[in-house]
Amino acid sequence: MEYEKMCDQILDSDKKIRYVGVYDFGELYEKMRPGLKSHLTKEETEISLSQAVYRWSTRKKTADKIGKPIFALAKYEKIYRITIPIGGAGLILISTELDIDVNSIVEKIITIKNQYSS
């Protein structure tokens, strides 16, 4: 998949998206909106990512009873963090400003993801 291109397209889809990371097959492709400073260091981002991968694996365990997870959302004091699955075990991680319509952003991202998924 063209992960860097997908990151660019997701970032361009809404000016309230701060960060996009695509993690798949042990590789992280990421983009930060130009002019913004990350709240996390590179190391903190990688730790957060490994925690997200673990949490996502636990969500999949109940899929046969409640359905496959579509996305996960966490609201922090400074950002929203949205997690969307891609590929077999991959994840798209997005951080946004707080003044957004979450469902609208998620729909945009899923539409873009589907353009790249086989």
Short mmCIF file of N, CA and C in Angstrom, two decimals:
data_model
loop_
_atom_site.label_atom_id
_atom_site.label_comp_id
_atom_site.label_asym_id
_atom_site.label_seq_id
_atom_site.Cartn_x
_atom_site.Cartn_y
_atom_site.Cartn_z
N MET A 1 0.83 -1.20 0.00
CA MET A 1 0.00 0.00 0.00
C MET A 1 0.87 1.25 0.00
N GLU A 2 0.32 2.30 -0.50
CA GLU A 2 1.02 3.58 -0.56
C GLU A 2 0.69 4.39 0.71
N TYR A 3 1.34 4.01 1.81
CA TYR A 3 1.00 4.59 3.11
C TYR A 3 1.31 6.08 3.20
N GLU A 4 2.43 6.51 2.64
CA GLU A 4 2.77 7.93 2.73
C GLU A 4 1.75 8.77 1.96
N LYS A 5 1.35 8.28 0.81
CA LYS A 5 0.34 8.98 0.02
C LYS A 5 -1.00 9.03 0.78
N MET A 6 -1.34 7.91 1.43
CA MET A 6 -2.56 7.86 2.21
C MET A 6 -2.49 8.84 3.38
N CYS A 7 -1.34 8.92 4.06
CA CYS A 7 -1.17 9.88 5.16
C CYS A 7 -1.41 11.30 4.66
N ASP A 8 -0.82 11.63 3.51
CA ASP A 8 -1.00 12.97 2.94
C ASP A 8 -2.47 13.25 2.64
N GLN A 9 -3.14 12.27 2.04
CA GLN A 9 -4.54 12.47 1.67
C GLN A 9 -5.42 12.64 2.92
N ILE A 10 -5.16 11.86 3.96
CA ILE A 10 -5.94 12.00 5.20
C ILE A 10 -5.67 13.36 5.82
N LEU A 11 -4.42 13.76 5.90
CA LEU A 11 -4.07 15.05 6.48
C LEU A 11 -4.73 16.19 5.70
N ASP A 12 -4.76 16.06 4.38
CA ASP A 12 -5.37 17.09 3.54
C ASP A 12 -6.89 17.10 3.60
N SER A 13 -7.50 16.04 4.12
CA SER A 13 -8.96 15.93 4.11
C SER A 13 -9.64 16.86 5.11
N ASP A 14 -8.91 17.30 6.14
CA ASP A 14 -9.51 18.20 7.13
C ASP A 14 -8.41 18.95 7.87
N LYS A 15 -8.54 20.26 7.96
CA LYS A 15 -7.50 21.08 8.59
C LYS A 15 -7.43 20.88 10.10
N LYS A 16 -8.40 20.21 10.68
CA LYS A 16 -8.39 19.94 12.13
C LYS A 16 -7.63 18.66 12.48
N ILE A 17 -7.21 17.91 11.46
CA ILE A 17 -6.38 16.72 11.71
C ILE A 17 -4.95 17.19 11.93
N ARG A 18 -4.40 16.84 13.07
CA ARG A 18 -3.05 17.26 13.46
C ARG A 18 -1.98 16.27 13.00
N TYR A 19 -2.28 14.98 13.14
CA TYR A 19 -1.28 13.93 12.94
C TYR A 19 -1.96 12.70 12.34
N VAL A 20 -1.24 12.03 11.45
CA VAL A 20 -1.69 10.75 10.90
C VAL A 20 -0.51 9.79 10.94
N GLY A 21 -0.74 8.62 11.46
CA GLY A 21 0.26 7.57 11.43
C GLY A 21 -0.39 6.29 10.94
N VAL A 22 0.29 5.57 10.06
CA VAL A 22 -0.18 4.27 9.62
C VAL A 22 0.86 3.26 10.04
N TYR A 23 0.44 2.31 10.84
CA TYR A 23 1.32 1.26 11.33
C TYR A 23 0.88 -0.06 10.72
N ASP A 24 1.78 -0.71 9.99
CA ASP A 24 1.46 -1.99 9.40
C ASP A 24 2.76 -2.75 9.14
N PHE A 25 2.74 -4.03 9.34
CA PHE A 25 3.91 -4.89 9.13
C PHE A 25 5.15 -4.36 9.85
N GLY A 26 4.97 -3.82 11.07
CA GLY A 26 6.08 -3.36 11.87
C GLY A 26 6.68 -2.02 11.45
N GLU A 27 6.07 -1.37 10.47
CA GLU A 27 6.57 -0.08 9.98
C GLU A 27 5.57 1.02 10.32
N LEU A 28 6.10 2.21 10.64
CA LEU A 28 5.26 3.37 10.93
C LEU A 28 5.52 4.43 9.87
N TYR A 29 4.46 4.84 9.21
CA TYR A 29 4.49 5.95 8.26
C TYR A 29 3.68 7.06 8.90
N GLU A 30 4.25 8.24 9.02
CA GLU A 30 3.55 9.29 9.75
C GLU A 30 3.76 10.66 9.14
N LYS A 31 2.77 11.53 9.38
CA LYS A 31 2.83 12.91 8.91
C LYS A 31 2.21 13.79 9.99
N MET A 32 2.85 14.90 10.23
CA MET A 32 2.33 15.92 11.16
C MET A 32 1.95 17.13 10.32
N ARG A 33 0.86 17.78 10.68
CA ARG A 33 0.48 18.98 9.95
C ARG A 33 1.60 20.01 10.07
N PRO A 34 2.04 20.55 8.94
CA PRO A 34 3.11 21.55 8.97
C PRO A 34 2.73 22.75 9.86
N GLY A 35 3.70 23.21 10.63
CA GLY A 35 3.48 24.36 11.50
C GLY A 35 3.01 24.00 12.90
N LEU A 36 2.67 22.72 13.12
CA LEU A 36 2.23 22.28 14.45
C LEU A 36 3.35 21.51 15.12
N LYS A 37 3.37 21.60 16.43
CA LYS A 37 4.34 20.85 17.22
C LYS A 37 3.64 19.66 17.86
N SER A 38 4.27 18.51 17.80
CA SER A 38 3.70 17.31 18.38
C SER A 38 3.66 17.43 19.90
N HIS A 39 2.61 16.90 20.49
CA HIS A 39 2.51 16.87 21.95
C HIS A 39 3.42 15.77 22.52
N LEU A 40 3.74 14.76 21.70
CA LEU A 40 4.54 13.63 22.15
C LEU A 40 5.87 13.58 21.42
N THR A 41 6.88 13.05 22.10
CA THR A 41 8.16 12.79 21.43
C THR A 41 7.99 11.57 20.53
N LYS A 42 8.96 11.32 19.69
CA LYS A 42 8.94 10.14 18.82
C LYS A 42 8.83 8.87 19.66
N GLU A 43 9.60 8.80 20.74
CA GLU A 43 9.57 7.63 21.61
C GLU A 43 8.19 7.46 22.26
N GLU A 44 7.60 8.55 22.73
CA GLU A 44 6.27 8.48 23.34
C GLU A 44 5.21 8.06 22.32
N THR A 45 5.35 8.52 21.08
CA THR A 45 4.44 8.12 20.02
C THR A 45 4.54 6.62 19.78
N GLU A 46 5.75 6.09 19.75
CA GLU A 46 5.94 4.65 19.53
C GLU A 46 5.37 3.83 20.67
N ILE A 47 5.51 4.30 21.91
CA ILE A 47 4.93 3.60 23.06
C ILE A 47 3.40 3.62 22.97
N SER A 48 2.87 4.79 22.64
CA SER A 48 1.42 4.93 22.49
C SER A 48 0.91 4.01 21.39
N LEU A 49 1.66 3.90 20.32
CA LEU A 49 1.30 3.03 19.21
C LEU A 49 1.27 1.57 19.64
N SER A 50 2.28 1.13 20.36
CA SER A 50 2.31 -0.27 20.80
C SER A 50 1.13 -0.56 21.73
N GLN A 51 0.76 0.42 22.56
CA GLN A 51 -0.41 0.24 23.43
C GLN A 51 -1.69 0.16 22.61
N ALA A 52 -1.78 0.98 21.55
CA ALA A 52 -2.97 0.96 20.68
C ALA A 52 -3.10 -0.38 19.96
N VAL A 53 -1.98 -0.91 19.49
CA VAL A 53 -2.00 -2.21 18.82
C VAL A 53 -2.49 -3.29 19.78
N TYR A 54 -2.01 -3.27 21.01
CA TYR A 54 -2.47 -4.25 22.01
C TYR A 54 -3.97 -4.08 22.29
N ARG A 55 -4.41 -2.84 22.51
CA ARG A 55 -5.83 -2.61 22.80
C ARG A 55 -6.70 -3.08 21.63
N TRP A 56 -6.21 -2.83 20.40
CA TRP A 56 -7.00 -3.24 19.24
C TRP A 56 -7.12 -4.76 19.18
N SER A 57 -6.06 -5.46 19.52
CA SER A 57 -6.11 -6.93 19.49
C SER A 57 -7.13 -7.46 20.50
N THR A 58 -7.28 -6.78 21.63
CA THR A 58 -8.27 -7.23 22.62
C THR A 58 -9.69 -6.93 22.15
N ARG A 59 -9.87 -5.84 21.40
CA ARG A 59 -11.21 -5.52 20.88
C ARG A 59 -11.68 -6.58 19.90
N LYS A 60 -10.77 -7.12 19.13
CA LYS A 60 -11.14 -8.11 18.11
C LYS A 60 -11.62 -9.43 18.73
N LYS A 61 -11.29 -9.66 19.99
CA LYS A 61 -11.66 -10.92 20.63
C LYS A 61 -13.17 -11.05 20.85
N THR A 62 -13.89 -9.95 20.89
CA THR A 62 -15.34 -10.00 21.09
C THR A 62 -16.11 -9.78 19.79
N ALA A 63 -15.42 -9.75 18.67
CA ALA A 63 -16.05 -9.46 17.38
C ALA A 63 -17.17 -10.43 17.04
N ASP A 64 -17.01 -11.70 17.39
CA ASP A 64 -18.05 -12.67 17.05
C ASP A 64 -19.34 -12.42 17.82
N LYS A 65 -19.27 -11.69 18.92
CA LYS A 65 -20.46 -11.42 19.72
C LYS A 65 -21.07 -10.04 19.46
N ILE A 66 -20.22 -9.03 19.24
CA ILE A 66 -20.75 -7.67 19.07
C ILE A 66 -20.41 -7.03 17.73
N GLY A 67 -19.71 -7.77 16.89
CA GLY A 67 -19.34 -7.26 15.58
C GLY A 67 -17.91 -6.75 15.57
N LYS A 68 -17.37 -6.61 14.35
CA LYS A 68 -15.99 -6.14 14.21
C LYS A 68 -15.90 -4.67 14.61
N PRO A 69 -14.83 -4.31 15.30
CA PRO A 69 -14.66 -2.90 15.66
C PRO A 69 -14.36 -2.07 14.41
N ILE A 70 -14.97 -0.90 14.32
CA ILE A 70 -14.83 -0.01 13.17
C ILE A 70 -13.77 1.06 13.46
N PHE A 71 -13.88 1.67 14.64
CA PHE A 71 -12.90 2.65 15.08
C PHE A 71 -12.98 2.78 16.59
N ALA A 72 -11.94 3.34 17.17
CA ALA A 72 -11.93 3.62 18.61
C ALA A 72 -11.59 5.10 18.76
N LEU A 73 -12.17 5.71 19.78
CA LEU A 73 -11.99 7.14 20.02
C LEU A 73 -11.63 7.37 21.48
N ALA A 74 -10.61 8.17 21.69
CA ALA A 74 -10.26 8.61 23.04
C ALA A 74 -10.20 10.13 23.02
N LYS A 75 -10.82 10.74 24.00
CA LYS A 75 -10.77 12.19 24.13
C LYS A 75 -9.84 12.55 25.28
N TYR A 76 -8.84 13.34 24.98
CA TYR A 76 -7.90 13.83 25.97
C TYR A 76 -8.18 15.32 26.18
N GLU A 77 -7.51 15.93 27.13
CA GLU A 77 -7.73 17.35 27.38
C GLU A 77 -7.33 18.23 26.20
N LYS A 78 -6.37 17.76 25.37
CA LYS A 78 -5.87 18.58 24.28
C LYS A 78 -6.23 18.08 22.88
N ILE A 79 -6.54 16.80 22.74
CA ILE A 79 -6.80 16.22 21.42
C ILE A 79 -7.82 15.08 21.49
N TYR A 80 -8.32 14.70 20.31
CA TYR A 80 -8.97 13.42 20.12
C TYR A 80 -7.94 12.49 19.50
N ARG A 81 -7.96 11.23 19.87
CA ARG A 81 -7.13 10.20 19.23
C ARG A 81 -8.09 9.17 18.65
N ILE A 82 -8.03 8.98 17.34
CA ILE A 82 -8.90 8.04 16.64
C ILE A 82 -8.03 6.91 16.10
N THR A 83 -8.49 5.70 16.29
CA THR A 83 -7.78 4.51 15.82
C THR A 83 -8.71 3.73 14.90
N ILE A 84 -8.19 3.41 13.70
CA ILE A 84 -8.98 2.69 12.69
C ILE A 84 -8.11 1.54 12.16
N PRO A 85 -8.69 0.33 12.06
CA PRO A 85 -7.89 -0.79 11.56
C PRO A 85 -7.63 -0.68 10.06
N ILE A 86 -6.49 -1.23 9.64
CA ILE A 86 -6.17 -1.33 8.22
C ILE A 86 -5.36 -2.60 8.00
N GLY A 87 -5.65 -3.30 6.95
CA GLY A 87 -4.93 -4.54 6.67
C GLY A 87 -5.21 -5.59 7.73
N GLY A 88 -4.30 -6.55 7.84
CA GLY A 88 -4.49 -7.65 8.80
C GLY A 88 -4.37 -7.22 10.24
N ALA A 89 -3.26 -6.56 10.59
CA ALA A 89 -3.03 -6.15 11.97
C ALA A 89 -2.62 -4.68 12.05
N GLY A 90 -2.81 -3.95 10.96
CA GLY A 90 -2.38 -2.56 10.93
C GLY A 90 -3.40 -1.61 11.52
N LEU A 91 -2.93 -0.41 11.84
CA LEU A 91 -3.78 0.62 12.41
C LEU A 91 -3.47 1.97 11.79
N ILE A 92 -4.50 2.78 11.65
CA ILE A 92 -4.32 4.19 11.32
C ILE A 92 -4.58 4.95 12.62
N LEU A 93 -3.62 5.78 13.00
CA LEU A 93 -3.76 6.60 14.21
C LEU A 93 -3.88 8.05 13.77
N ILE A 94 -4.87 8.74 14.30
CA ILE A 94 -5.10 10.13 13.93
C ILE A 94 -5.29 10.92 15.21
N SER A 95 -4.67 12.09 15.27
CA SER A 95 -4.99 13.00 16.36
C SER A 95 -5.57 14.26 15.72
N THR A 96 -6.58 14.82 16.39
CA THR A 96 -7.28 15.99 15.87
C THR A 96 -7.43 17.04 16.97
N GLU A 97 -7.81 18.22 16.53
CA GLU A 97 -8.22 19.25 17.48
C GLU A 97 -9.52 18.80 18.12
N LEU A 98 -9.94 19.46 19.18
CA LEU A 98 -11.16 19.05 19.88
C LEU A 98 -12.44 19.58 19.24
N ASP A 99 -12.34 20.65 18.46
CA ASP A 99 -13.54 21.26 17.89
C ASP A 99 -13.87 20.68 16.52
N ILE A 100 -14.17 19.39 16.52
CA ILE A 100 -14.48 18.69 15.27
C ILE A 100 -15.76 17.89 15.42
N ASP A 101 -16.30 17.46 14.28
CA ASP A 101 -17.39 16.49 14.23
C ASP A 101 -16.71 15.14 14.02
N VAL A 102 -16.59 14.36 15.08
CA VAL A 102 -15.84 13.10 15.05
C VAL A 102 -16.36 12.17 13.96
N ASN A 103 -17.66 11.99 13.87
CA ASN A 103 -18.20 11.05 12.88
C ASN A 103 -17.87 11.48 11.46
N SER A 104 -17.91 12.77 11.19
CA SER A 104 -17.57 13.28 9.86
C SER A 104 -16.11 12.97 9.52
N ILE A 105 -15.21 13.21 10.48
CA ILE A 105 -13.78 12.94 10.27
C ILE A 105 -13.56 11.44 10.03
N VAL A 106 -14.18 10.61 10.85
CA VAL A 106 -14.02 9.16 10.72
C VAL A 106 -14.51 8.69 9.36
N GLU A 107 -15.65 9.20 8.91
CA GLU A 107 -16.17 8.80 7.59
C GLU A 107 -15.20 9.18 6.48
N LYS A 108 -14.61 10.38 6.56
CA LYS A 108 -13.62 10.81 5.56
C LYS A 108 -12.43 9.85 5.54
N ILE A 109 -11.95 9.50 6.73
CA ILE A 109 -10.76 8.64 6.83
C ILE A 109 -11.06 7.23 6.32
N ILE A 110 -12.22 6.71 6.65
CA ILE A 110 -12.59 5.36 6.18
C ILE A 110 -12.73 5.36 4.67
N THR A 111 -13.30 6.41 4.10
CA THR A 111 -13.41 6.51 2.64
C THR A 111 -12.03 6.50 1.99
N ILE A 112 -11.10 7.27 2.56
CA ILE A 112 -9.73 7.29 2.03
C ILE A 112 -9.07 5.94 2.20
N LYS A 113 -9.21 5.34 3.37
CA LYS A 113 -8.62 4.03 3.64
C LYS A 113 -9.12 3.01 2.62
N ASN A 114 -10.41 3.04 2.32
CA ASN A 114 -10.99 2.08 1.39
C ASN A 114 -10.45 2.24 -0.03
N GLN A 115 -10.00 3.42 -0.38
CA GLN A 115 -9.39 3.64 -1.70
C GLN A 115 -8.06 2.89 -1.82
N TYR A 116 -7.41 2.69 -0.70
CA TYR A 116 -6.08 2.05 -0.69
C TYR A 116 -6.12 0.58 -0.33
N SER A 117 -7.22 0.14 0.27
CA SER A 117 -7.32 -1.26 0.70
C SER A 117 -7.74 -2.15 -0.46
N SER A 118 -7.25 -3.35 -0.43
CA SER A 118 -7.62 -4.28 -1.50
C SER A 118 -8.78 -5.16 -1.07
#
